[in-house]
Short mmCIF file of C-alpha atoms and ligand atoms in Angstrom, two decimals:
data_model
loop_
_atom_site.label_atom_id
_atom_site.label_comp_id
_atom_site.label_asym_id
_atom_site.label_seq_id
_atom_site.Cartn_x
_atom_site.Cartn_y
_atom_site.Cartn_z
CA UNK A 1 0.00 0.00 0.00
CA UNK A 2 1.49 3.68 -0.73
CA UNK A 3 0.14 6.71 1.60
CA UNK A 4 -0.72 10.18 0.91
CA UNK A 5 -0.37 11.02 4.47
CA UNK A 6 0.35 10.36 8.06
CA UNK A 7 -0.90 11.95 11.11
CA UNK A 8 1.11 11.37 13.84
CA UNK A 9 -0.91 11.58 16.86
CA UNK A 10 -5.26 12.53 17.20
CA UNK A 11 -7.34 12.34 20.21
CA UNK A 12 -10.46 12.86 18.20
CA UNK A 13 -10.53 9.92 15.27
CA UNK A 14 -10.74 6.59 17.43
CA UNK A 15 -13.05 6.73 20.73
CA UNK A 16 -10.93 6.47 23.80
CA UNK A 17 -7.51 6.11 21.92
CA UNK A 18 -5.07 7.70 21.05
CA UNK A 19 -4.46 7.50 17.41
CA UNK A 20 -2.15 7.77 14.57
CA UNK A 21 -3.93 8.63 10.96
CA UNK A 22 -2.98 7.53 7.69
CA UNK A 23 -4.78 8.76 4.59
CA UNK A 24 -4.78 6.38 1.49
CA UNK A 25 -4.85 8.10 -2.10
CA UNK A 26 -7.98 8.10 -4.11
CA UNK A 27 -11.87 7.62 -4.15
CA UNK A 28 -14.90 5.94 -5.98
CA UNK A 29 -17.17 9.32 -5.17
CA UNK A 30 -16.58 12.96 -5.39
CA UNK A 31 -18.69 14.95 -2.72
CA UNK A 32 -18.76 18.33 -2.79
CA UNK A 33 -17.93 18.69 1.13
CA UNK A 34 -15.01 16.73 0.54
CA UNK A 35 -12.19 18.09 2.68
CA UNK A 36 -9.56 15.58 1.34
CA UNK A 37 -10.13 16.35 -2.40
CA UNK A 38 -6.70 16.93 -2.99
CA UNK A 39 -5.42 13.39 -2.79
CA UNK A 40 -8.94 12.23 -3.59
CA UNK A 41 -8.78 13.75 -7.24
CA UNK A 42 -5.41 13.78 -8.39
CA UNK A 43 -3.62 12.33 -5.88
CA UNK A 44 0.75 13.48 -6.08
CA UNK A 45 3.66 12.06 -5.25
CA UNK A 46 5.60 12.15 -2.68
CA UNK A 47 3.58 9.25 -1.03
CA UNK A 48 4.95 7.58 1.75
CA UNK A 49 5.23 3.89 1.28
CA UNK A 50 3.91 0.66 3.39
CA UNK A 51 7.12 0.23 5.42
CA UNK A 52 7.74 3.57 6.05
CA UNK A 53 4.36 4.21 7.13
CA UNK A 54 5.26 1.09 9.37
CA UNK A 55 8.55 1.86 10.68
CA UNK A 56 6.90 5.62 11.56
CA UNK A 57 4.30 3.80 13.64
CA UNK A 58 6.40 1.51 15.37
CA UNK A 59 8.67 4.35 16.18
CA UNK A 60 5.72 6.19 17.69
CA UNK A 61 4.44 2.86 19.61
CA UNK A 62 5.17 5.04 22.89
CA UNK A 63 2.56 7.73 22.12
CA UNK A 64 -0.38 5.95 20.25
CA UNK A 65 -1.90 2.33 20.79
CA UNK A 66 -3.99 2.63 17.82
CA UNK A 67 -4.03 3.49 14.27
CA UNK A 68 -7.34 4.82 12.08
CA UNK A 69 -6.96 4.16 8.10
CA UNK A 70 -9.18 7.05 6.34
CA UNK A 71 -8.85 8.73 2.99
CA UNK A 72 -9.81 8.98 0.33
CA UNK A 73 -11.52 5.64 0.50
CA UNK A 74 -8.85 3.15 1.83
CA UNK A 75 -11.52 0.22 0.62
CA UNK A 76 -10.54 1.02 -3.20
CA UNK A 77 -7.15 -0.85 -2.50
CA UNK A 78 -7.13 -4.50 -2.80
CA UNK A 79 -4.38 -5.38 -0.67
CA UNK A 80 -5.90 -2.90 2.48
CA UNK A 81 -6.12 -6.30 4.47
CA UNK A 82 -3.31 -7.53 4.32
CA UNK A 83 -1.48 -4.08 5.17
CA UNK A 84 -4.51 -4.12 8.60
CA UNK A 85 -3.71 -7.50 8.91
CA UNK A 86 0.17 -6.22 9.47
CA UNK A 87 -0.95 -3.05 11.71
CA UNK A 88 -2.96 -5.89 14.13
CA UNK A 89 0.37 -7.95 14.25
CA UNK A 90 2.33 -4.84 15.35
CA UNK A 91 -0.40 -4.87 18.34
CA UNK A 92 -2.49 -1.75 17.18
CA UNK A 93 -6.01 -1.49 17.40
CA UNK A 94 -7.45 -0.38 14.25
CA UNK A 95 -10.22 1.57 12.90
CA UNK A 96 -11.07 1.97 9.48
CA UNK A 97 -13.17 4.61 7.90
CA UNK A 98 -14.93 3.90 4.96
CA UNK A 99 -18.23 5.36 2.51
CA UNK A 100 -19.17 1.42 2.14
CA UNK A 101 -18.72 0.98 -1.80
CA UNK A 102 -16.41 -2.04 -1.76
CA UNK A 103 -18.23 -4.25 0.64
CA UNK A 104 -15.54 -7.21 -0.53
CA UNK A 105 -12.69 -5.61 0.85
CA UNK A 106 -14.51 -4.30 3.93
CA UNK A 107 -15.45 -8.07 4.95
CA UNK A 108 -12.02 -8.86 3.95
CA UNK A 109 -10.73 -6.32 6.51
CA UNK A 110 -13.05 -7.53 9.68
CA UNK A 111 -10.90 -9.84 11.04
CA UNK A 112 -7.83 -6.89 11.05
CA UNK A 113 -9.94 -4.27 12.56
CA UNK A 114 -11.47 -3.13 16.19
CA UNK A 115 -13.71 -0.32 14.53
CA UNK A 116 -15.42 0.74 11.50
CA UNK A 117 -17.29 3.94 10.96
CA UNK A 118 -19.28 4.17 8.12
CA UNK A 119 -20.40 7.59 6.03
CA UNK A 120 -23.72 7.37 5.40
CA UNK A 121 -23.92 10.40 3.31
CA UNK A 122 -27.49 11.42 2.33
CA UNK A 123 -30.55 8.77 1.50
CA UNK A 124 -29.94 6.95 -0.73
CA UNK A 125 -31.70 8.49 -3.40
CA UNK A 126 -29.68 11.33 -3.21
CA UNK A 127 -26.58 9.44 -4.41
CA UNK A 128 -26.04 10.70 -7.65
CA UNK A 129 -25.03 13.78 -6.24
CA UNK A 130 -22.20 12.15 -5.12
CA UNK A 131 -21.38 10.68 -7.99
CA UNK A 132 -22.37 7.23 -7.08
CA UNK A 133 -23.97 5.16 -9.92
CA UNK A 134 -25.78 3.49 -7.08
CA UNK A 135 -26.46 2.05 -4.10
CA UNK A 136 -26.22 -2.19 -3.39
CA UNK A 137 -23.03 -2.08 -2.29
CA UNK A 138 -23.76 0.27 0.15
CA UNK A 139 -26.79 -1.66 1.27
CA UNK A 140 -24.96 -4.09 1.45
CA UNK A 141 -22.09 -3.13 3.83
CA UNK A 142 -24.94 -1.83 6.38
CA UNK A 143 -26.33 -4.94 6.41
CA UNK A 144 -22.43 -6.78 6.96
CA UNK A 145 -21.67 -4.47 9.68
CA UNK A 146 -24.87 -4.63 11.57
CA UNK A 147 -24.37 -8.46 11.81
CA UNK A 148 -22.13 -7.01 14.61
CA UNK A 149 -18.75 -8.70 13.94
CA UNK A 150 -17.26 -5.54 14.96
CA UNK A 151 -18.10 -2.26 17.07
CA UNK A 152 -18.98 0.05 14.32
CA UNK A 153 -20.84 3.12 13.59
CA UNK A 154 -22.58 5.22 11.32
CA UNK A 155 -22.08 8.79 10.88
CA UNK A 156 -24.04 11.46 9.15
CA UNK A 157 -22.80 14.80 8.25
CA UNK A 158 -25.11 17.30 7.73
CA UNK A 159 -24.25 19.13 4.67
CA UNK A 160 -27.08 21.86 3.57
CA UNK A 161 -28.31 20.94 0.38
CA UNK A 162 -27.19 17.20 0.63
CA UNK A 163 -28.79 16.55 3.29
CA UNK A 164 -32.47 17.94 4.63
CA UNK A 165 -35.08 17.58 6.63
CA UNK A 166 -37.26 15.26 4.54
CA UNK A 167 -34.05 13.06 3.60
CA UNK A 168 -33.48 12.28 7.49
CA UNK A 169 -36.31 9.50 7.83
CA UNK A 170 -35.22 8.02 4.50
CA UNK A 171 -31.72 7.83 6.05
CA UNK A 172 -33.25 5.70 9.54
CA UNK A 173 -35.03 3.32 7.31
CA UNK A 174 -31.58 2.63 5.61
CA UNK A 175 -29.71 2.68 9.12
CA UNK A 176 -32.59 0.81 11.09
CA UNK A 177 -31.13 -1.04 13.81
CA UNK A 178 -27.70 -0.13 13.73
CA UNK A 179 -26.22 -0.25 17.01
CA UNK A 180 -23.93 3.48 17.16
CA UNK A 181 -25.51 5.87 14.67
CA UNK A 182 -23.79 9.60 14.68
CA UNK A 183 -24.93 12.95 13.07
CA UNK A 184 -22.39 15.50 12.52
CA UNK A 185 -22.82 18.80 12.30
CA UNK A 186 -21.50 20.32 8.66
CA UNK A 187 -18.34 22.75 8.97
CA UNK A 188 -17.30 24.55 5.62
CA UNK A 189 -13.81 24.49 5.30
CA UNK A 190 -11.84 23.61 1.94
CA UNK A 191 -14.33 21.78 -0.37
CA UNK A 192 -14.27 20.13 -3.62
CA UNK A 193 -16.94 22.57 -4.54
CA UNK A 194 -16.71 25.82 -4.04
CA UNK A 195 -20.06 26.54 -3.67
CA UNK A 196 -19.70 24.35 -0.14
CA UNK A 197 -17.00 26.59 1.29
CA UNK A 198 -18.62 29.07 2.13
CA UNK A 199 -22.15 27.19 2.77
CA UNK A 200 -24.21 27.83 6.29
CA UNK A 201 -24.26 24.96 8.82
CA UNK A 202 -28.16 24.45 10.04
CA UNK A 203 -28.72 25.94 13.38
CA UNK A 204 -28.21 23.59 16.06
CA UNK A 205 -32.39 23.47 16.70
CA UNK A 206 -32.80 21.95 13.28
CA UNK A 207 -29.87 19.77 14.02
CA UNK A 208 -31.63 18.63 17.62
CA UNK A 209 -35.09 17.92 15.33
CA UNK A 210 -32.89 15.67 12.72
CA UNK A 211 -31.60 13.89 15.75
CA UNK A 212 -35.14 13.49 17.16
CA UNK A 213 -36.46 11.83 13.96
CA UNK A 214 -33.82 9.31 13.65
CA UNK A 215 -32.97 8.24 17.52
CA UNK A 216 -36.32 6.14 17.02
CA UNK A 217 -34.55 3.64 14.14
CA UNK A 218 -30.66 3.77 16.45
CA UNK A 219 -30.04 1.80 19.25
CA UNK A 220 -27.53 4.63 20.71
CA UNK A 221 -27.47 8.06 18.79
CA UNK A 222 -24.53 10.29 19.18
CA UNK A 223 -25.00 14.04 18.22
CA UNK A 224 -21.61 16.03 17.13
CA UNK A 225 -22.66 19.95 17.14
S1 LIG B 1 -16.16 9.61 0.18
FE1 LIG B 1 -14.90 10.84 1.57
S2 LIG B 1 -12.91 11.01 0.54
FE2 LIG B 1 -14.40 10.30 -1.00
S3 LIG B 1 -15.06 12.19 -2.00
FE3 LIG B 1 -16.52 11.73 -0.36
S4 LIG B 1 -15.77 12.91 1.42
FE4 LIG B 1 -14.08 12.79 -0.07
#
C-alpha cells in the first residue's frame, strides 16, 4: 500500500484512543464537502510507502496504541487487508473509515480491525449527487456491519443541500437497527466545490429535530454539534 499522508498523533478519530492517521490516495465518489479532495482527485507524489508508514508507527508505539486508516476511501485498495492484517500484528487497534462501496474488501478487513465507521452520506436516493452510480453495495455493507462482527458506527454529516429535513427518515429506514448511529454537524472548510466553502451549517435546533427523527430507528445516537 502507498500513503498520501500520516498523522502522527489525534485524540479525536478513534473513541478512547489515542491514534495515529494515515490517509490512502484516491476515491470511488466525489462529494462536494469533501475536505480531502486533494489526494482524492489527483492524488501526487511524494507518497509515503507501506514500510515507512510502518517503521513511523512503530517508532511512535510510545505515544499511540492505535491506528485509524481514512482517505480517500482506503476500501478502493485491494491489498488494504493484508497491510490491517500487518498493523494488528504490530499490536495496534485499528479503525477503518470507509463510505461502504467495496463491501468485498470491507469483509475482507473484519478480522484486522477493532472499529469501522461508516459515512452514510445522504438517502440513498440522493446518491447521484455524489457521484455514485448506485447504491447495493452500500446496502450491502450496512447490512455486513450490523451483523455485529465488529463495534462500528454510522455517521451522518449534515451538509445543507445534501442533506435535509425530509431526507433524514429516508436515512433511519436505511440505518434501522444499527447499534452506534452519529450525526455531525457540517463545517465549511476547503471543499471540492466551491459553492460548499462558504455554505451555512443548520442551526443547532434543526440539528436537535434531525436527531429526534432518527434516535427512534438507532439503538444509541450520538450528536456532534
Ligand atoms: S467519500 Fe470521503 S474522501 Fe471520498 S469524496 Fe466523499 S468525502 Fe471525499
Amino acid at each position: 500500500m502507498k500513503f498520501s499522508g500520516l498523522q502522527k498523533t489525534s485524540l479525536i478519530d478513534f473513541p478512547n484512543k489515542v491514534a495515529a492517521v494515515l490517509f490512502t490516495p484516491g476515491c470511488n465518489l466525489r462529494c462536494p464537502y469533501c475536505y480531502n479532495w486533494r489526494i482524492v482527485v489527483d492524488p501526487k507524489p511524494p507518497f509515503l510507502n507501506e514500510e515507512t508508514a510502518l517503521q513511523i508507527l512503530e517508532e511512535r508505539k510510545r505515544y499511540v496504541d492505535a491506528v485509524v486508516v481514512t482517505g480517500g476511501e482506503p476500501t478502493i485498495h485491494k491489498e488494504l487487508p493484508k497491510f490491517l492484517k500487518r498493523l494488528k500484528e504490530k499490536g495496534f487497534a485499528v479503525k477503518l473509515d470507509t463510505n461502504g462501496f467495496n463491501p468485498k474488501v470491507l469483509e475482507e478487513s473484519l478480522p484486522y480491525v477493532d472499529y469501522v465507521a461508516l459515512d452514510v452520506k445522504t438517502s440513498l436516493g440522493k446518491y447521484g449527487l455524489l457521484g455514485a452510480a448506485g447504491t447495493a453495495e452500500l446496502t450491502h455493507t450496512m447490512e455486513v456491519l450490523k451483523a455485529g462482527k465488529v463495534e462500528y458506527e454510522f455517521r451522518t454529516t449534515v451538509v445543507p443541500k445534501l442533506v435535509e429535513e425530509e431526507d433524514i427518515a429516508q436515512i433511519g429506514e436505511a440505518v434501522k437497527g444499527a447499534e452506534n448511529y452519529a450525526l455531525q454537524q457540517f463545517i465549511p472548510g476547503d471543499t471540492l466545490n466551491e459553492e460548499y466553502k462558504s455554505l451555512k451549517p443548520y442551526p443547532p435546533e434543526t440539528l436537535e429535530k434531525m436527531a429526534e427523527t432518527i434516535r427512534k430507528y438507532v439503538n444509541n445516537l450520538v450528536t456532534r454539534f
